[in-house]
Amino acid sequence: MTSDIRVKICGLREAADVRAAVAAGAAYVGFVFFAKSPRNLAVDAAAALALEVPEGICKVALTVDADEAALDQLIETVPLDMLQLHGRESPERVDEIRARYGLPVMKAVGVAGEEDLAQIDLYAQVADQLLIDAKPPRGADLPGGNGLAFDWRLLAGRKYWQRPWMLAGGLTPQNVGEAIRLTGARQVDVSSGVERAPGVKDAGLIEAFIRSAQA
């Protein structure tokens, strides 16, 4: 096992799922606050789930173009360690959110082709971490969690960014090892790839995913 690979299990909605992620060795757990997502959580429900997370495991809130009112309520109610911005937030907006809330910010950047890589360089200047995800198809309701991958060879052999980064998009227990090998990622994120139905996590798949990532 190579325990230096850090895994984020995102879109958790039940206490049993949080416990499964923790038991399997997740370094991050993610809660989604986006009404269109099947993984969406009410703020009060997320606050209760966060209490299930031991110290040392990073609690991440995924938001999509959230305004101050929504972010204020979230920060005041849920004990969080990091904000994940998964919308069309500009670099200036990322900087603004970091300054306002004093929490580390992870910015998701969608990749479909080589032309998208410049955006990663841009956000690396303002975000604490980067999440490199598959760009959603045109007209998709969800900015992530679509179960889509991009061509991982786009990241092969690159001089990486001066920020920790995480690979996401279409990862499963079956392909995560290959994704890590091709990209050199030291952190990976999964949501739909450990579900038996949209928004319904499977403890066995969570365990299998982390075991495969760290094999």
C-alpha positions as protocol buffer text, in pm:
chain_id: "A"
residue {
  index: 1
  type: MET
  ca { x: 0 y: 0 z: 0 }
}
residue {
  index: 2
  type: THR
  ca { x: 127 y: 348 z: -83 }
}
residue {
  index: 3
  type: SER
  ca { x: -42 y: 562 z: 175 }
}
residue {
  index: 4
  type: ASP
  ca { x: 93 y: 884 z: 22 }
}
residue {
  index: 5
  type: ILE
  ca { x: -199 y: 876 z: -225 }
}
residue {
  index: 6
  type: ARG
  ca { x: -471 y: 1087 z: -63 }
}
residue {
  index: 7
  type: VAL
  ca { x: -834 y: 1014 z: -151 }
}
residue {
  index: 8
  type: LYS
  ca { x: -1139 y: 1239 z: -133 }
}
residue {
  index: 9
  type: ILE
  ca { x: -1482 y: 1076 z: -119 }
}
residue {
  index: 10
  type: CYS
  ca { x: -1729 y: 1343 z: -231 }
}
residue {
  index: 11
  type: GLY
  ca { x: -2107 y: 1371 z: -222 }
}
residue {
  index: 12
  type: LEU
  ca { x: -2162 y: 1196 z: 111 }
}
residue {
  index: 13
  type: ARG
  ca { x: -2520 y: 1215 z: 237 }
}
residue {
  index: 14
  type: GLU
  ca { x: -2555 y: 955 z: 514 }
}
residue {
  index: 15
  type: ALA
  ca { x: -2373 y: 900 z: 842 }
}
residue {
  index: 16
  type: ALA
  ca { x: -2301 y: 540 z: 742 }
}
residue {
  index: 17
  type: ASP
  ca { x: -2129 y: 663 z: 426 }
}
residue {
  index: 18
  type: VAL
  ca { x: -1912 y: 904 z: 623 }
}
residue {
  index: 19
  type: ARG
  ca { x: -1813 y: 623 z: 857 }
}
residue {
  index: 20
  type: ALA
  ca { x: -1735 y: 397 z: 559 }
}
residue {
  index: 21
  type: ALA
  ca { x: -1511 y: 663 z: 402 }
}
residue {
  index: 22
  type: VAL
  ca { x: -1331 y: 722 z: 732 }
}
residue {
  index: 23
  type: ALA
  ca { x: -1283 y: 349 z: 797 }
}
residue {
  index: 24
  type: ALA
  ca { x: -1144 y: 295 z: 446 }
}
residue {
  index: 25
  type: GLY
  ca { x: -883 y: 566 z: 493 }
}
residue {
  index: 26
  type: ALA
  ca { x: -1017 y: 874 z: 312 }
}
residue {
  index: 27
  type: ALA
  ca { x: -813 y: 1189 z: 368 }
}
residue {
  index: 28
  type: TYR
  ca { x: -1101 y: 1417 z: 264 }
}
residue {
  index: 29
  type: VAL
  ca { x: -1479 y: 1391 z: 280 }
}
residue {
  index: 30
  type: GLY
  ca { x: -1694 y: 1614 z: 61 }
}
residue {
  index: 31
  type: PHE
  ca { x: -2044 y: 1751 z: 109 }
}
residue {
  index: 32
  type: VAL
  ca { x: -2233 y: 1898 z: -187 }
}
residue {
  index: 33
  type: PHE
  ca { x: -2440 y: 2216 z: -165 }
}
residue {
  index: 34
  type: PHE
  ca { x: -2593 y: 2247 z: -511 }
}
residue {
  index: 35
  type: ALA
  ca { x: -2967 y: 2205 z: -557 }
}
residue {
  index: 36
  type: LYS
  ca { x: -2948 y: 2032 z: -897 }
}
residue {
  index: 37
  type: SER
  ca { x: -2722 y: 1754 z: -768 }
}
residue {
  index: 38
  type: PRO
  ca { x: -2858 y: 1419 z: -644 }
}
residue {
  index: 39
  type: ARG
  ca { x: -2593 y: 1458 z: -371 }
}
residue {
  index: 40
  type: ASN
  ca { x: -2723 y: 1793 z: -250 }
}
residue {
  index: 41
  type: LEU
  ca { x: -2740 y: 1838 z: 127 }
}
residue {
  index: 42
  type: ALA
  ca { x: -2931 y: 2077 z: 349 }
}
residue {
  index: 43
  type: VAL
  ca { x: -2697 y: 2283 z: 562 }
}
residue {
  index: 44
  type: ASP
  ca { x: -2834 y: 2144 z: 890 }
}
residue {
  index: 45
  type: ALA
  ca { x: -2795 y: 1786 z: 766 }
}
residue {
  index: 46
  type: ALA
  ca { x: -2435 y: 1858 z: 670 }
}
residue {
  index: 47
  type: ALA
  ca { x: -2365 y: 2001 z: 1014 }
}
residue {
  index: 48
  type: ALA
  ca { x: -2476 y: 1672 z: 1170 }
}
residue {
  index: 49
  type: LEU
  ca { x: -2267 y: 1468 z: 927 }
}
residue {
  index: 50
  type: ALA
  ca { x: -1960 y: 1679 z: 993 }
}
residue {
  index: 51
  type: LEU
  ca { x: -1973 y: 1571 z: 1356 }
}
residue {
  index: 52
  type: GLU
  ca { x: -1913 y: 1212 z: 1237 }
}
residue {
  index: 53
  type: VAL
  ca { x: -1575 y: 1309 z: 1090 }
}
residue {
  index: 54
  type: PRO
  ca { x: -1270 y: 1259 z: 1314 }
}
residue {
  index: 55
  type: GLU
  ca { x: -1005 y: 1528 z: 1347 }
}
residue {
  index: 56
  type: GLY
  ca { x: -739 y: 1505 z: 1082 }
}
residue {
  index: 57
  type: ILE
  ca { x: -978 y: 1429 z: 797 }
}
residue {
  index: 58
  type: CYS
  ca { x: -1051 y: 1736 z: 585 }
}
residue {
  index: 59
  type: LYS
  ca { x: -1420 y: 1833 z: 560 }
}
residue {
  index: 60
  type: VAL
  ca { x: -1486 y: 1997 z: 223 }
}
residue {
  index: 61
  type: ALA
  ca { x: -1794 y: 2189 z: 110 }
}
residue {
  index: 62
  type: LEU
  ca { x: -1860 y: 2184 z: -265 }
}
residue {
  index: 63
  type: THR
  ca { x: -2043 y: 2495 z: -385 }
}
residue {
  index: 64
  type: VAL
  ca { x: -2129 y: 2624 z: -732 }
}
residue {
  index: 65
  type: ASP
  ca { x: -2124 y: 3001 z: -789 }
}
residue {
  index: 66
  type: ALA
  ca { x: -2259 y: 3055 z: -437 }
}
residue {
  index: 67
  type: ASP
  ca { x: -2331 y: 3409 z: -317 }
}
residue {
  index: 68
  type: GLU
  ca { x: -2231 y: 3558 z: 18 }
}
residue {
  index: 69
  type: ALA
  ca { x: -2564 y: 3479 z: 183 }
}
residue {
  index: 70
  type: ALA
  ca { x: -2531 y: 3109 z: 105 }
}
residue {
  index: 71
  type: LEU
  ca { x: -2165 y: 3095 z: 198 }
}
residue {
  index: 72
  type: ASP
  ca { x: -2222 y: 3287 z: 522 }
}
residue {
  index: 73
  type: GLN
  ca { x: -2492 y: 3040 z: 629 }
}
residue {
  index: 74
  type: LEU
  ca { x: -2273 y: 2745 z: 535 }
}
residue {
  index: 75
  type: ILE
  ca { x: -1967 y: 2866 z: 724 }
}
residue {
  index: 76
  type: GLU
  ca { x: -2170 y: 2964 z: 1030 }
}
residue {
  index: 77
  type: THR
  ca { x: -2352 y: 2629 z: 1049 }
}
residue {
  index: 78
  type: VAL
  ca { x: -2115 y: 2355 z: 931 }
}
residue {
  index: 79
  type: PRO
  ca { x: -1767 y: 2300 z: 1082 }
}
residue {
  index: 80
  type: LEU
  ca { x: -1562 y: 2295 z: 762 }
}
residue {
  index: 81
  type: ASP
  ca { x: -1194 y: 2278 z: 675 }
}
residue {
  index: 82
  type: MET
  ca { x: -1206 y: 2375 z: 307 }
}
residue {
  index: 83
  type: LEU
  ca { x: -1430 y: 2528 z: 41 }
}
residue {
  index: 84
  type: GLN
  ca { x: -1443 y: 2372 z: -306 }
}
residue {
  index: 85
  type: LEU
  ca { x: -1556 y: 2613 z: -576 }
}
residue {
  index: 86
  type: HIS
  ca { x: -1698 y: 2411 z: -864 }
}
residue {
  index: 87
  type: GLY
  ca { x: -1867 y: 2676 z: -1073 }
}
residue {
  index: 88
  type: ARG
  ca { x: -1752 y: 2956 z: -1300 }
}
residue {
  index: 89
  type: GLU
  ca { x: -1587 y: 3157 z: -1024 }
}
residue {
  index: 90
  type: SER
  ca { x: -1323 y: 3394 z: -1162 }
}
residue {
  index: 91
  type: PRO
  ca { x: -973 y: 3411 z: -1013 }
}
residue {
  index: 92
  type: GLU
  ca { x: -1080 y: 3738 z: -851 }
}
residue {
  index: 93
  type: ARG
  ca { x: -1381 y: 3568 z: -693 }
}
residue {
  index: 94
  type: VAL
  ca { x: -1162 y: 3285 z: -560 }
}
residue {
  index: 95
  type: ASP
  ca { x: -931 y: 3541 z: -400 }
}
residue {
  index: 96
  type: GLU
  ca { x: -1229 y: 3727 z: -255 }
}
residue {
  index: 97
  type: ILE
  ca { x: -1375 y: 3413 z: -95 }
}
residue {
  index: 98
  type: ARG
  ca { x: -1040 y: 3312 z: 54 }
}
residue {
  index: 99
  type: ALA
  ca { x: -1003 y: 3655 z: 212 }
}
residue {
  index: 100
  type: ARG
  ca { x: -1360 y: 3673 z: 343 }
}
residue {
  index: 101
  type: TYR
  ca { x: -1380 y: 3333 z: 511 }
}
residue {
  index: 102
  type: GLY
  ca { x: -1023 y: 3250 z: 604 }
}
residue {
  index: 103
  type: LEU
  ca { x: -1055 y: 2890 z: 484 }
}
residue {
  index: 104
  type: PRO
  ca { x: -840 y: 2715 z: 223 }
}
residue {
  index: 105
  type: VAL
  ca { x: -1007 y: 2713 z: -118 }
}
residue {
  index: 106
  type: MET
  ca { x: -992 y: 2437 z: -378 }
}
residue {
  index: 107
  type: LYS
  ca { x: -1087 y: 2549 z: -729 }
}
residue {
  index: 108
  type: ALA
  ca { x: -1220 y: 2297 z: -978 }
}
residue {
  index: 109
  type: VAL
  ca { x: -1105 y: 2337 z: -1337 }
}
residue {
  index: 110
  type: GLY
  ca { x: -1272 y: 2139 z: -1615 }
}
residue {
  index: 111
  type: VAL
  ca { x: -1051 y: 1983 z: -1881 }
}
residue {
  index: 112
  type: ALA
  ca { x: -1156 y: 1844 z: -2218 }
}
residue {
  index: 113
  type: GLY
  ca { x: -852 y: 1930 z: -2429 }
}
residue {
  index: 114
  type: GLU
  ca { x: -507 y: 2087 z: -2416 }
}
residue {
  index: 115
  type: GLU
  ca { x: -657 y: 2434 z: -2457 }
}
residue {
  index: 116
  type: ASP
  ca { x: -808 y: 2405 z: -2107 }
}
residue {
  index: 117
  type: LEU
  ca { x: -474 y: 2359 z: -1931 }
}
residue {
  index: 118
  type: ALA
  ca { x: -398 y: 2734 z: -1927 }
}
residue {
  index: 119
  type: GLN
  ca { x: -691 y: 2781 z: -1687 }
}
residue {
  index: 120
  type: ILE
  ca { x: -514 y: 2557 z: -1438 }
}
residue {
  index: 121
  type: ASP
  ca { x: -209 y: 2783 z: -1445 }
}
residue {
  index: 122
  type: LEU
  ca { x: -433 y: 3085 z: -1391 }
}
residue {
  index: 123
  type: TYR
  ca { x: -616 y: 2946 z: -1087 }
}
residue {
  index: 124
  type: ALA
  ca { x: -293 y: 2810 z: -939 }
}
residue {
  index: 125
  type: GLN
  ca { x: -205 y: 3171 z: -862 }
}
residue {
  index: 126
  type: VAL
  ca { x: -504 y: 3222 z: -629 }
}
residue {
  index: 127
  type: ALA
  ca { x: -634 y: 2886 z: -501 }
}
residue {
  index: 128
  type: ASP
  ca { x: -484 y: 2678 z: -221 }
}
residue {
  index: 129
  type: GLN
  ca { x: -555 y: 2357 z: -411 }
}
residue {
  index: 130
  type: LEU
  ca { x: -672 y: 2263 z: -760 }
}
residue {
  index: 131
  type: LEU
  ca { x: -922 y: 1997 z: -862 }
}
residue {
  index: 132
  type: ILE
  ca { x: -865 y: 1891 z: -1222 }
}
residue {
  index: 133
  type: ASP
  ca { x: -1193 y: 1744 z: -1342 }
}
residue {
  index: 134
  type: ALA
  ca { x: -1351 y: 1642 z: -1670 }
}
residue {
  index: 135
  type: LYS
  ca { x: -1527 y: 1935 z: -1832 }
}
residue {
  index: 136
  type: PRO
  ca { x: -1903 y: 1871 z: -1831 }
}
residue {
  index: 137
  type: PRO
  ca { x: -2076 y: 1827 z: -2166 }
}
residue {
  index: 138
  type: ARG
  ca { x: -2246 y: 2134 z: -2311 }
}
residue {
  index: 139
  type: GLY
  ca { x: -2586 y: 2185 z: -2149 }
}
residue {
  index: 140
  type: ALA
  ca { x: -2517 y: 1952 z: -1854 }
}
residue {
  index: 141
  type: ASP
  ca { x: -2696 y: 2034 z: -1529 }
}
residue {
  index: 142
  type: LEU
  ca { x: -2400 y: 1932 z: -1314 }
}
residue {
  index: 143
  type: PRO
  ca { x: -2051 y: 2087 z: -1325 }
}
residue {
  index: 144
  type: GLY
  ca { x: -1907 y: 1762 z: -1188 }
}
residue {
  index: 145
  type: GLY
  ca { x: -2015 y: 1418 z: -1072 }
}
residue {
  index: 146
  type: ASN
  ca { x: -2113 y: 1319 z: -1425 }
}
residue {
  index: 147
  type: GLY
  ca { x: -1900 y: 1005 z: -1431 }
}
residue {
  index: 148
  type: LEU
  ca { x: -1696 y: 1137 z: -1725 }
}
residue {
  index: 149
  type: ALA
  ca { x: -1320 y: 1115 z: -1767 }
}
residue {
  index: 150
  type: PHE
  ca { x: -1088 y: 1321 z: -1984 }
}
residue {
  index: 151
  type: ASP
  ca { x: -772 y: 1210 z: -2162 }
}
residue {
  index: 152
  type: TRP
  ca { x: -532 y: 1167 z: -1870 }
}
residue {
  index: 153
  type: ARG
  ca { x: -237 y: 1176 z: -2109 }
}
residue {
  index: 154
  type: LEU
  ca { x: -288 y: 1553 z: -2125 }
}
residue {
  index: 155
  type: LEU
  ca { x: -130 y: 1572 z: -1780 }
}
residue {
  index: 156
  type: ALA
  ca { x: 149 y: 1321 z: -1843 }
}
residue {
  index: 157
  type: GLY
  ca { x: 499 y: 1461 z: -1811 }
}
residue {
  index: 158
  type: ARG
  ca { x: 383 y: 1813 z: -1730 }
}
residue {
  index: 159
  type: LYS
  ca { x: 570 y: 2042 z: -1495 }
}
residue {
  index: 160
  type: TYR
  ca { x: 308 y: 2055 z: -1226 }
}
residue {
  index: 161
  type: TRP
  ca { x: 160 y: 2356 z: -1057 }
}
residue {
  index: 162
  type: GLN
  ca { x: 290 y: 2521 z: -743 }
}
residue {
  index: 163
  type: ARG
  ca { x: -19 y: 2405 z: -556 }
}
residue {
  index: 164
  type: PRO
  ca { x: -142 y: 2065 z: -439 }
}
residue {
  index: 165
  type: TRP
  ca { x: -380 y: 1925 z: -697 }
}
residue {
  index: 166
  type: MET
  ca { x: -634 y: 1647 z: -716 }
}
residue {
  index: 167
  type: LEU
  ca { x: -751 y: 1439 z: -1012 }
}
residue {
  index: 168
  type: ALA
  ca { x: -1125 y: 1386 z: -1063 }
}
residue {
  index: 169
  type: GLY
  ca { x: -1365 y: 1282 z: -1335 }
}
residue {
  index: 170
  type: GLY
  ca { x: -1490 y: 934 z: -1414 }
}
residue {
  index: 171
  type: LEU
  ca { x: -1265 y: 757 z: -1164 }
}
residue {
  index: 172
  type: THR
  ca { x: -1368 y: 410 z: -1045 }
}
residue {
  index: 173
  type: PRO
  ca { x: -1205 y: 129 z: -847 }
}
residue {
  index: 174
  type: GLN
  ca { x: -1120 y: -28 z: -1184 }
}
residue {
  index: 175
  type: ASN
  ca { x: -941 y: 268 z: -1345 }
}
residue {
  index: 176
  type: VAL
  ca { x: -800 y: 481 z: -1063 }
}
residue {
  index: 177
  type: GLY
  ca { x: -466 y: 298 z: -1059 }
}
residue {
  index: 178
  type: GLU
  ca { x: -416 y: 364 z: -1431 }
}
residue {
  index: 179
  type: ALA
  ca { x: -520 y: 727 z: -1388 }
}
residue {
  index: 180
  type: ILE
  ca { x: -261 y: 776 z: -1116 }
}
residue {
  index: 181
  type: ARG
  ca { x: 7 y: 606 z: -1326 }
}
residue {
  index: 182
  type: LEU
  ca { x: -61 y: 822 z: -1631 }
}
residue {
  index: 183
  type: THR
  ca { x: -96 y: 1158 z: -1457 }
}
residue {
  index: 184
  type: GLY
  ca { x: 134 y: 1134 z: -1156 }
}
residue {
  index: 185
  type: ALA
  ca { x: -152 y: 1249 z: -933 }
}
residue {
  index: 186
  type: ARG
  ca { x: -92 y: 1214 z: -560 }
}
residue {
  index: 187
  type: GLN
  ca { x: -454 y: 1299 z: -474 }
}
residue {
  index: 188
  type: VAL
  ca { x: -776 y: 1167 z: -632 }
}
residue {
  index: 189
  type: ASP
  ca { x: -1144 y: 1253 z: -592 }
}
residue {
  index: 190
  type: VAL
  ca { x: -1444 y: 1027 z: -651 }
}
residue {
  index: 191
  type: SER
  ca { x: -1819 y: 1064 z: -624 }
}
residue {
  index: 192
  type: SER
  ca { x: -2033 y: 878 z: -878 }
}
residue {
  index: 193
  type: GLY
  ca { x: -1766 y: 607 z: -915 }
}
residue {
  index: 194
  type: VAL
  ca { x: -1846 y: 471 z: -568 }
}
residue {
  index: 195
  type: GLU
  ca { x: -2225 y: 480 z: -600 }
}
residue {
  index: 196
  type: ARG
  ca { x: -2480 y: 208 z: -673 }
}
residue {
  index: 197
  type: ALA
  ca { x: -2732 y: 475 z: -783 }
}
residue {
  index: 198
  type: PRO
  ca { x: -2704 y: 854 z: -822 }
}
residue {
  index: 199
  type: GLY
  ca { x: -2637 y: 998 z: -477 }
}
residue {
  index: 200
  type: VAL
  ca { x: -2635 y: 655 z: -308 }
}
residue {
  index: 201
  type: LYS
  ca { x: -2288 y: 555 z: -190 }
}
residue {
  index: 202
  type: ASP
  ca { x: -2173 y: 193 z: -162 }
}
residue {
  index: 203
  type: ALA
  ca { x: -1940 y: 111 z: 129 }
}
residue {
  index: 204
  type: GLY
  ca { x: -1783 y: -178 z: -62 }
}
residue {
  index: 205
  type: LEU
  ca { x: -1702 y: 45 z: -360 }
}
residue {
  index: 206
  type: ILE
  ca { x: -1556 y: 313 z: -131 }
}
residue {
  index: 207
  type: GLU
  ca { x: -1324 y: 57 z: 25 }
}
residue {
  index: 208
  type: ALA
  ca { x: -1232 y: -90 z: -316 }
}
residue {
  index: 209
  type: PHE
  ca { x: -1159 y: 254 z: -460 }
}
residue {
  index: 210
  type: ILE
  ca { x: -923 y: 356 z: -181 }
}
residue {
  index: 211
  type: ARG
  ca { x: -752 y: 17 z: -186 }
}
residue {
  index: 212
  type: SER
  ca { x: -698 y: 46 z: -564 }
}
residue {
  index: 213
  type: ALA
  ca { x: -573 y: 405 z: -538 }
}
residue {
  index: 214
  type: GLN
  ca { x: -317 y: 312 z: -275 }
}
residue {
  index: 215
  type: ALA
  ca { x: -210 y: -23 z: -420 }
}
